[in-house]
PDB file of C-alpha atoms in Angstrom:
ATOM      1  CA  MET Q 141     -82.415   3.274 -19.216  1.00 31.00           C
ATOM      2  CA  GLU Q 142     -84.056   0.204 -20.658  1.00 33.00           C
ATOM      3  CA  ASP Q 143     -82.737  -3.329 -20.929  1.00 35.00           C
ATOM      4  CA  GLY Q 144     -79.004  -3.386 -21.505  1.00 37.00           C
ATOM      5  CA  GLY Q 145     -78.637   0.255 -20.556  1.00 39.00           C
ATOM      6  CA  ALA Q 146     -78.332   0.238 -16.784  1.00 39.00           C
ATOM      7  CA  VAL Q 147     -75.786   2.811 -15.689  1.00 43.00           C
ATOM      8  CA  THR Q 148     -72.691   0.956 -14.505  1.00 43.00           C
ATOM      9  CA  THR Q 149     -69.693   2.776 -13.088  1.00 41.00           C
ATOM     10  CA  THR Q 150     -66.197   1.874 -12.051  1.00 41.00           C
ATOM     11  CA  ASP Q 151     -66.139   4.672  -9.498  1.00 40.00           C
ATOM     12  CA  VAL Q 152     -68.740   6.922  -7.882  1.00 36.00           C
ATOM     13  CA  GLU Q 153     -67.973  10.293  -6.356  1.00 38.00           C
ATOM     14  CA  ALA Q 154     -69.540  11.659  -3.191  1.00 32.00           C
ATOM     15  CA  GLY Q 155     -73.062  12.852  -3.864  1.00 35.00           C
ATOM     16  CA  GLY Q 156     -73.829  10.046  -6.279  1.00 38.00           C
ATOM     17  CA  SER Q 157     -72.392  11.661  -9.434  1.00 45.00           C
ATOM     18  CA  THR Q 158     -70.999   9.317 -12.074  1.00 48.00           C
ATOM     19  CA  ARG Q 159     -67.246   9.304 -12.508  1.00 83.00           C
ATOM     20  CA  PHE Q 160     -66.566   6.544 -15.039  1.00 95.00           C
ATOM     21  CA  TRP Q 161     -69.001   4.398 -17.010  1.00 98.00           C
ATOM     22  CA  ALA Q 162     -68.240   0.809 -17.912  1.00 97.00           C
ATOM     23  CA  PRO Q 163     -67.999  -0.130 -21.597  1.00 97.00           C
ATOM     24  CA  GLY Q 164     -71.424  -1.028 -22.972  1.00 98.00           C
ATOM     25  CA  THR Q 165     -73.288   1.400 -20.705  1.00 98.00           C
ATOM     26  CA  GLN Q 166     -75.955   3.446 -22.471  1.00 98.00           C
ATOM     27  CA  ILE Q 167     -75.971   7.179 -21.695  1.00 98.00           C
ATOM     28  CA  LEU Q 168     -77.276  10.425 -23.212  1.00 98.00           C
ATOM     29  CA  TRP Q 169     -75.116  12.930 -25.106  1.00 98.00           C
ATOM     30  CA  ARG Q 170     -77.045  16.243 -25.065  1.00 98.00           C
ATOM     31  CA  TYR Q 171     -76.738  19.857 -26.182  1.00 98.00           C
ATOM     32  CA  ARG Q 172     -78.485  22.873 -24.715  1.00 97.00           C
ATOM     33  CA  GLU Q 173     -79.993  25.451 -27.041  1.00 96.00           C
ATOM     34  CA  ASN Q 174     -77.724  28.421 -27.654  1.00 95.00           C
ATOM     35  CA  ALA Q 175     -78.334  31.364 -25.293  1.00 88.00           C
ATOM     36  CA  GLY Q 176     -80.952  29.253 -23.499  1.00 88.00           C
ATOM     37  CA  ARG Q 177     -81.331  26.565 -20.861  1.00 88.00           C
ATOM     38  CA  ARG Q 178     -83.456  23.936 -22.604  1.00 94.00           C
ATOM     39  CA  PHE Q 179     -81.985  20.865 -24.266  1.00 97.00           C
ATOM     40  CA  HIS Q 180     -82.655  20.680 -28.003  1.00 97.00           C
ATOM     41  CA  ILE Q 181     -80.384  17.786 -28.993  1.00 98.00           C
ATOM     42  CA  ALA Q 182     -80.323  14.392 -27.254  1.00 98.00           C
ATOM     43  CA  ARG Q 183     -78.589  11.293 -28.587  1.00 98.00           C
ATOM     44  CA  PRO Q 184     -78.528   7.957 -26.764  1.00 98.00           C
ATOM     45  CA  VAL Q 185     -75.060   6.447 -27.117  1.00 98.00           C
ATOM     46  CA  THR Q 186     -73.096   3.425 -25.901  1.00 98.00           C
ATOM     47  CA  VAL Q 187     -69.907   3.921 -23.895  1.00 98.00           C
ATOM     48  CA  VAL Q 188     -66.826   2.483 -25.593  1.00 98.00           C
ATOM     49  CA  ARG Q 189     -64.237   3.741 -23.110  1.00 98.00           C
ATOM     50  CA  ASP Q 190     -64.337   6.113 -20.159  1.00 98.00           C
ATOM     51  CA  ASP Q 191     -61.326   7.004 -18.032  1.00 97.00           C
ATOM     52  CA  ASP Q 192     -59.003   9.873 -17.096  1.00 95.00           C
ATOM     53  CA  GLU Q 193     -57.834  10.242 -20.704  1.00 96.00           C
ATOM     54  CA  ILE Q 194     -60.971  10.052 -22.814  1.00 98.00           C
ATOM     55  CA  LEU Q 195     -64.701   9.406 -23.059  1.00 98.00           C
ATOM     56  CA  ALA Q 196     -65.508   7.462 -26.227  1.00 98.00           C
ATOM     57  CA  VAL Q 197     -69.102   6.672 -27.204  1.00 98.00           C
ATOM     58  CA  TRP Q 198     -70.829   5.056 -30.175  1.00 98.00           C
ATOM     59  CA  LEU Q 199     -73.906   6.556 -31.855  1.00 98.00           C
ATOM     60  CA  ALA Q 200     -75.412   3.578 -33.638  1.00 98.00           C
ATOM     61  CA  PRO Q 201     -77.330   3.738 -36.933  1.00 97.00           C
ATOM     62  CA  GLY Q 202     -81.093   3.846 -36.365  1.00 97.00           C
ATOM     63  CA  THR Q 203     -80.855   5.411 -32.896  1.00 98.00           C
ATOM     64  CA  GLN Q 204     -83.875   7.549 -31.983  1.00 98.00           C
ATOM     65  CA  CYS Q 205     -82.668  11.055 -31.203  1.00 98.00           C
ATOM     66  CA  VAL Q 206     -84.061  14.524 -30.535  1.00 98.00           C
ATOM     67  CA  LYS Q 207     -83.188  17.395 -32.866  1.00 97.00           C
ATOM     68  CA  PRO Q 208     -84.227  21.035 -33.242  1.00 97.00           C
ATOM     69  CA  VAL Q 209     -86.669  22.019 -35.983  1.00 97.00           C
ATOM     70  CA  LEU Q 210     -88.546  25.182 -36.826  1.00 97.00           C
ATOM     71  CA  ALA Q 211     -91.885  25.581 -35.047  1.00 97.00           C
ATOM     72  CA  ASP Q 212     -93.748  24.318 -38.140  1.00 95.00           C
ATOM     73  CA  GLY Q 213     -91.584  21.200 -38.294  1.00 95.00           C
ATOM     74  CA  THR Q 214     -89.335  22.393 -41.132  1.00 95.00           C
ATOM     75  CA  SER Q 215     -85.702  21.318 -40.999  1.00 96.00           C
ATOM     76  CA  VAL Q 216     -83.485  24.034 -39.558  1.00 96.00           C
ATOM     77  CA  HIS Q 217     -81.041  23.698 -42.436  1.00 94.00           C
ATOM     78  CA  LEU Q 218     -83.742  24.412 -45.021  1.00 96.00           C
ATOM     79  CA  GLU Q 219     -84.236  27.873 -43.542  1.00 97.00           C
ATOM     80  CA  PRO Q 220     -82.092  30.680 -45.054  1.00 97.00           C
ATOM     81  CA  LEU Q 221     -79.136  31.496 -42.860  1.00 97.00           C
ATOM     82  CA  GLU Q 222     -80.311  35.075 -42.275  1.00 97.00           C
ATOM     83  CA  THR Q 223     -83.403  33.874 -40.375  1.00 97.00           C
ATOM     84  CA  ARG Q 224     -82.267  30.413 -39.280  1.00 97.00           C
ATOM     85  CA  TYR Q 225     -81.540  31.371 -35.672  1.00 96.00           C
ATOM     86  CA  THR Q 226     -84.337  33.897 -35.116  1.00 96.00           C
ATOM     87  CA  LYS Q 227     -87.428  31.923 -36.139  1.00 96.00           C
ATOM     88  CA  PRO Q 228     -89.313  30.064 -33.361  1.00 95.00           C
ATOM     89  CA  ARG Q 229     -88.200  26.492 -32.830  1.00 96.00           C
ATOM     90  CA  ALA Q 230     -89.424  23.191 -31.467  1.00 96.00           C
ATOM     91  CA  VAL Q 231     -87.846  19.772 -31.020  1.00 97.00           C
ATOM     92  CA  GLN Q 232     -88.635  16.590 -32.913  1.00 97.00           C
ATOM     93  CA  ARG Q 233     -87.827  12.918 -32.501  1.00 97.00           C
ATOM     94  CA  ASP Q 234     -86.023  11.368 -35.422  1.00 96.00           C
ATOM     95  CA  ARG Q 235     -83.667   8.506 -36.289  1.00 96.00           C
ATOM     96  CA  TRP Q 236     -79.935   8.706 -36.879  1.00 95.00           C
ATOM     97  CA  PHE Q 237     -79.724   7.347 -40.405  1.00 88.00           C
ATOM     98  CA  GLY Q 238     -76.648   6.339 -42.356  1.00 85.00           C
ATOM     99  CA  THR Q 239     -73.495   5.014 -40.756  1.00 94.00           C
ATOM    100  CA  GLY Q 240     -72.828   5.412 -37.051  1.00 97.00           C
ATOM    101  CA  VAL Q 241     -70.562   7.955 -35.400  1.00 98.00           C
ATOM    102  CA  LEU Q 242     -67.795   7.455 -32.845  1.00 98.00           C
ATOM    103  CA  LYS Q 243     -67.533  10.481 -30.524  1.00 98.00           C
ATOM    104  CA  LEU Q 244     -64.406  11.194 -28.507  1.00 98.00           C
ATOM    105  CA  ALA Q 245     -63.995  13.812 -25.767  1.00 98.00           C
ATOM    106  CA  ARG Q 246     -60.882  14.424 -23.698  1.00 96.00           C
ATOM    107  CA  PRO Q 247     -61.379  15.831 -20.175  1.00 94.00           C
ATOM    108  CA  GLY Q 248     -61.784  19.593 -20.072  1.00 95.00           C
ATOM    109  CA  GLU Q 249     -61.244  20.196 -23.794  1.00 97.00           C
ATOM    110  CA  PRO Q 250     -63.671  22.647 -25.462  1.00 98.00           C
ATOM    111  CA  TRP Q 251     -64.286  20.332 -28.391  1.00 98.00           C
ATOM    112  CA  SER Q 252     -65.112  16.737 -29.179  1.00 98.00           C
ATOM    113  CA  VAL Q 253     -63.845  14.702 -32.136  1.00 98.00           C
ATOM    114  CA  TRP Q 254     -66.271  12.635 -34.199  1.00 98.00           C
ATOM    115  CA  LEU Q 255     -65.320   9.865 -36.622  1.00 98.00           C
ATOM    116  CA  PHE Q 256     -67.399   9.198 -39.743  1.00 98.00           C
ATOM    117  CA  TRP Q 257     -67.325   6.233 -42.100  1.00 98.00           C
ATOM    118  CA  GLU Q 258     -68.766   5.487 -45.524  1.00 97.00           C
ATOM    119  CA  PRO Q 259     -70.780   2.250 -45.911  1.00 96.00           C
ATOM    120  CA  GLY Q 260     -68.531  -0.780 -45.600  1.00 95.00           C
ATOM    121  CA  TRP Q 261     -66.419   0.889 -42.897  1.00 97.00           C
ATOM    122  CA  LEU Q 262     -64.452   3.012 -45.341  1.00 97.00           C
ATOM    123  CA  PHE Q 263     -63.115   5.787 -43.124  1.00 98.00           C
ATOM    124  CA  LYS Q 264     -64.331   9.220 -44.239  1.00 98.00           C
ATOM    125  CA  ASN Q 265     -63.036  11.894 -41.850  1.00 98.00           C
ATOM    126  CA  TRP Q 266     -62.638  13.283 -38.345  1.00 98.00           C
ATOM    127  CA  TYR Q 267     -64.910  16.174 -37.370  1.00 98.00           C
ATOM    128  CA  VAL Q 268     -63.914  18.562 -34.592  1.00 98.00           C
ATOM    129  CA  ASN Q 269     -67.040  19.958 -32.921  1.00 98.00           C
ATOM    130  CA  LEU Q 270     -66.172  23.116 -30.957  1.00 98.00           C
ATOM    131  CA  GLU Q 271     -68.341  23.191 -27.841  1.00 98.00           C
ATOM    132  CA  GLU Q 272     -68.427  23.712 -24.092  1.00 98.00           C
ATOM    133  CA  PRO Q 273     -66.392  21.084 -22.198  1.00 98.00           C
ATOM    134  CA  LEU Q 274     -68.701  18.204 -21.360  1.00 97.00           C
ATOM    135  CA  ALA Q 275     -70.551  18.382 -18.039  1.00 96.00           C
ATOM    136  CA  ARG Q 276     -71.140  14.917 -16.602  1.00 95.00           C
ATOM    137  CA  TRP Q 277     -74.185  13.747 -14.671  1.00 95.00           C
ATOM    138  CA  ALA Q 278     -75.573  10.347 -13.706  1.00 93.00           C
ATOM    139  CA  GLY Q 279     -77.320   9.787 -17.045  1.00 96.00           C
ATOM    140  CA  GLY Q 280     -74.832  11.227 -19.495  1.00 97.00           C
ATOM    141  CA  VAL Q 281     -73.014  14.358 -20.631  1.00 97.00           C
ATOM    142  CA  ASP Q 282     -74.224  17.846 -21.567  1.00 97.00           C
ATOM    143  CA  SER Q 283     -72.704  20.641 -23.626  1.00 97.00           C
ATOM    144  CA  GLU Q 284     -73.522  23.633 -25.824  1.00 98.00           C
ATOM    145  CA  ASP Q 285     -72.487  23.727 -29.465  1.00 98.00           C
ATOM    146  CA  HIS Q 286     -70.396  26.701 -30.646  1.00 98.00           C
ATOM    147  CA  PHE Q 287     -71.269  26.557 -34.381  1.00 98.00           C
ATOM    148  CA  LEU Q 288     -67.676  26.590 -35.675  1.00 98.00           C
ATOM    149  CA  ASP Q 289     -66.175  23.223 -36.639  1.00 98.00           C
ATOM    150  CA  ILE Q 290     -63.164  21.649 -38.343  1.00 98.00           C
ATOM    151  CA  SER Q 291     -62.981  18.761 -40.830  1.00 98.00           C
ATOM    152  CA  VAL Q 292     -59.856  16.597 -40.783  1.00 98.00           C
ATOM    153  CA  HIS Q 293     -59.207  14.229 -43.673  1.00 98.00           C
ATOM    154  CA  PRO Q 294     -57.358  10.901 -43.767  1.00 98.00           C
ATOM    155  CA  ASP Q 295     -54.328  12.616 -45.365  1.00 98.00           C
ATOM    156  CA  ARG Q 296     -54.225  14.903 -42.269  1.00 98.00           C
ATOM    157  CA  SER Q 297     -55.302  17.984 -44.206  1.00 98.00           C
ATOM    158  CA  TRP Q 298     -57.987  20.083 -42.527  1.00 98.00           C
ATOM    159  CA  HIS Q 299     -60.322  23.027 -43.094  1.00 98.00           C
ATOM    160  CA  TRP Q 300     -62.748  25.178 -41.115  1.00 98.00           C
ATOM    161  CA  ARG Q 301     -66.449  24.420 -41.370  1.00 98.00           C
ATOM    162  CA  ASP Q 302     -69.593  26.492 -40.742  1.00 98.00           C
ATOM    163  CA  GLU Q 303     -67.817  29.833 -40.495  1.00 98.00           C
ATOM    164  CA  ASP Q 304     -70.935  31.405 -42.026  1.00 98.00           C
ATOM    165  CA  GLU Q 305     -73.120  29.950 -39.242  1.00 98.00           C
ATOM    166  CA  PHE Q 306     -70.655  31.155 -36.604  1.00 98.00           C
ATOM    167  CA  ALA Q 307     -70.779  34.680 -38.045  1.00 98.00           C
ATOM    168  CA  GLN Q 308     -74.574  34.649 -38.232  1.00 98.00           C
ATOM    169  CA  ALA Q 309     -74.857  33.450 -34.637  1.00 98.00           C
ATOM    170  CA  GLN Q 310     -72.776  36.465 -33.617  1.00 98.00           C
ATOM    171  CA  ARG Q 311     -74.995  38.834 -35.599  1.00 98.00           C
ATOM    172  CA  ASP Q 312     -78.092  37.314 -33.976  1.00 97.00           C
ATOM    173  CA  GLY Q 313     -76.719  37.680 -30.450  1.00 97.00           C
ATOM    174  CA  LEU Q 314     -76.300  33.961 -29.742  1.00 97.00           C
ATOM    175  CA  VAL Q 315     -72.522  34.366 -29.457  1.00 97.00           C
ATOM    176  CA  ASP Q 316     -71.153  37.537 -27.873  1.00 97.00           C
ATOM    177  CA  ASP Q 317     -67.687  38.959 -28.488  1.00 97.00           C
ATOM    178  CA  ARG Q 318     -66.195  37.302 -25.429  1.00 98.00           C
ATOM    179  CA  LEU Q 319     -67.520  33.862 -26.342  1.00 98.00           C
ATOM    180  CA  ALA Q 320     -66.517  34.325 -29.994  1.00 98.00           C
ATOM    181  CA  ALA Q 321     -62.933  35.023 -28.905  1.00 98.00           C
ATOM    182  CA  ARG Q 322     -62.973  31.959 -26.664  1.00 98.00           C
ATOM    183  CA  VAL Q 323     -64.288  29.763 -29.492  1.00 98.00           C
ATOM    184  CA  ARG Q 324     -61.624  31.045 -31.874  1.00 98.00           C
ATOM    185  CA  GLU Q 325     -58.967  30.323 -29.261  1.00 98.00           C
ATOM    186  CA  ALA Q 326     -60.343  26.804 -28.814  1.00 98.00           C
ATOM    187  CA  GLY Q 327     -60.285  26.324 -32.568  1.00 98.00           C
ATOM    188  CA  ARG Q 328     -56.632  27.380 -32.726  1.00 98.00           C
ATOM    189  CA  GLY Q 329     -55.888  24.926 -29.923  1.00 98.00           C
ATOM    190  CA  ALA Q 330     -57.562  22.118 -31.857  1.00 98.00           C
ATOM    191  CA  VAL Q 331     -55.583  23.037 -34.983  1.00 98.00           C
ATOM    192  CA  GLU Q 332     -52.340  22.806 -33.001  1.00 98.00           C
ATOM    193  CA  VAL Q 333     -53.293  19.264 -31.966  1.00 98.00           C
ATOM    194  CA  ILE Q 334     -54.123  18.383 -35.581  1.00 98.00           C
ATOM    195  CA  ARG Q 335     -50.841  19.773 -36.907  1.00 98.00           C
ATOM    196  CA  ALA Q 336     -48.880  17.894 -34.236  1.00 98.00           C
ATOM    197  CA  TRP Q 337     -51.046  14.827 -34.910  1.00 98.00           C
ATOM    198  CA  GLY Q 338     -51.697  14.349 -31.231  1.00 98.00           C
ATOM    199  CA  PRO Q 339     -54.432  12.339 -29.510  1.00 97.00           C
ATOM    200  CA  PRO Q 340     -57.066  11.331 -30.375  1.00 97.00           C
ATOM    201  CA  PHE Q 341     -56.064  11.563 -34.063  1.00 98.00           C
ATOM    202  CA  SER Q 342     -52.915   9.530 -33.481  1.00 98.00           C
ATOM    203  CA  ASP Q 343     -54.728   6.764 -31.568  1.00 97.00           C
ATOM    204  CA  ASP Q 344     -55.993   4.736 -34.568  1.00 97.00           C
ATOM    205  CA  TRP Q 345     -59.655   5.050 -33.587  1.00 98.00           C
ATOM    206  CA  GLN Q 346     -60.536   4.820 -37.291  1.00 98.00           C
ATOM    207  CA  HIS Q 347     -59.830   1.092 -37.034  1.00 98.00           C
ATOM    208  CA  TRP Q 348     -62.194   0.612 -34.073  1.00 98.00           C
ATOM    209  CA  ARG Q 349     -65.426  -1.362 -34.546  1.00 98.00           C
ATOM    210  CA  PRO Q 350     -68.478  -1.641 -32.248  1.00 98.00           C
ATOM    211  CA  ASP Q 351     -69.296  -4.802 -30.326  1.00 97.00           C
ATOM    212  CA  PRO Q 352     -71.930  -6.599 -32.446  1.00 96.00           C
ATOM    213  CA  ALA Q 353     -73.688  -7.665 -29.241  1.00 96.00           C
ATOM    214  CA  TRP Q 354     -74.562  -4.061 -28.346  1.00 97.00           C
ATOM    215  CA  ALA Q 355     -78.234  -3.195 -28.670  1.00 96.00           C
ATOM    216  CA  VAL Q 356     -79.290   0.145 -30.158  1.00 97.00           C
ATOM    217  CA  PRO Q 357     -80.003   2.394 -27.145  1.00 97.00           C
ATOM    218  CA  SER Q 358     -83.528   3.667 -26.524  1.00 97.00           C
ATOM    219  CA  LEU Q 359     -84.436   7.321 -26.067  1.00 98.00           C
ATOM    220  CA  PRO Q 360     -85.911   7.706 -22.557  1.00 96.00           C
ATOM    221  CA  GLU Q 361     -89.135   9.655 -22.143  1.00 95.00           C
ATOM    222  CA  ASP Q 362     -87.398  12.039 -19.745  1.00 95.00           C
ATOM    223  CA  TRP Q 363     -84.518  12.754 -22.117  1.00 97.00           C
ATOM    224  CA  ASP Q 364     -84.674  16.467 -21.207  1.00 95.00           C
ATOM    225  CA  ARG Q 365     -84.603  16.018 -17.436  1.00 94.00           C
ATOM    226  CA  THR Q 366     -82.475  18.338 -15.327  1.00 90.00           C
ATOM    227  CA  PRO Q 367     -79.590  16.418 -13.715  1.00 82.00           C
ATOM    228  CA  ALA Q 368     -79.948  16.002  -9.961  1.00 60.00           C
ATOM    229  CA  HIS Q 369     -76.175  15.904  -9.482  1.00 47.00           C
ATOM    230  CA  MET Q 370     -73.673  17.582 -11.767  1.00 46.00           C
ATOM    231  CA  SER Q 371     -69.941  16.944 -11.763  1.00 43.00           C
ATOM    232  CA  SER Q 372     -66.891  17.708 -13.873  1.00 43.00           C
ATOM    233  CA  ARG Q 373     -64.184  15.297 -14.925  1.00 44.00           C
ATOM    234  CA  ASP Q 374     -61.848  16.878 -12.403  1.00 40.00           C
ATOM    235  CA  PRO Q 375     -61.557  15.184  -9.000  1.00 34.00           C
TER     236      PRO Q 375
END
C-alpha cells in the first residue's frame, strides 16, 4: 500500500498470514465473481477495529474502487434482470461517491453489516450483505456475494432486499439448490440477530465517526492479486 497504508498487525500467525490489523491500516475488501475465481469488486478501506469479536472498516467517500460492468462498459444495473447475469462482463475503475460506508464483519458469520448515512451524518440504515464468511490474507479480506440482502431501519424494522436478483441467479446457474438453501439459512440467522437486537446492531456503531486524519486509501495496481497466504479468523 502507499503512504499511510502500510500493513500493521498486532499479531502474526505462522506462515506470515495477518491475524489482526491495527486501526488506521489500509486493506482491500474484495469479492470474487459468482461461479468464478476472478475478483470483480475491490474496495480499499481503512481498519477501524480488528479483534476476536469484529472487523470494522471504513470505506471513505471518493475512494477509487473496482466494480463489474458489462463488456461494453454499461452499468450492470441498467441491464434487464433476465440477461443481467448472462451477458459478458468486464471490470472498471470508479469512485465511491456519496457518503462513506462502515462495514462490520463478525468472525465466521456468512454476512457483513454495512452502515449508511445521509449527508450531515444523519443515520440512514443498516444493510445486511449475505456472503461467504470473509477469508483473510496479508492485504485484506475476500468473499463472494450471495445476492440476497436485508435492510434494517433505525426503528429496528427490517425487510428482505434483492429477492428478484437471488431468484434470477438461481435460474442462471450462479446459485445451485444447495447454496440457495445455505443462503436462506444464513438469512434466517441474521433475522434472529436483528429481532433479538444483538451485536453489531446493539453496539451503537451509528454514532461512530472516522478519524479526520485518515487519508483516502489508494487502489493498488495489483488489486486482483492472488493471496500468497490465506488464513481464517480461527486460530
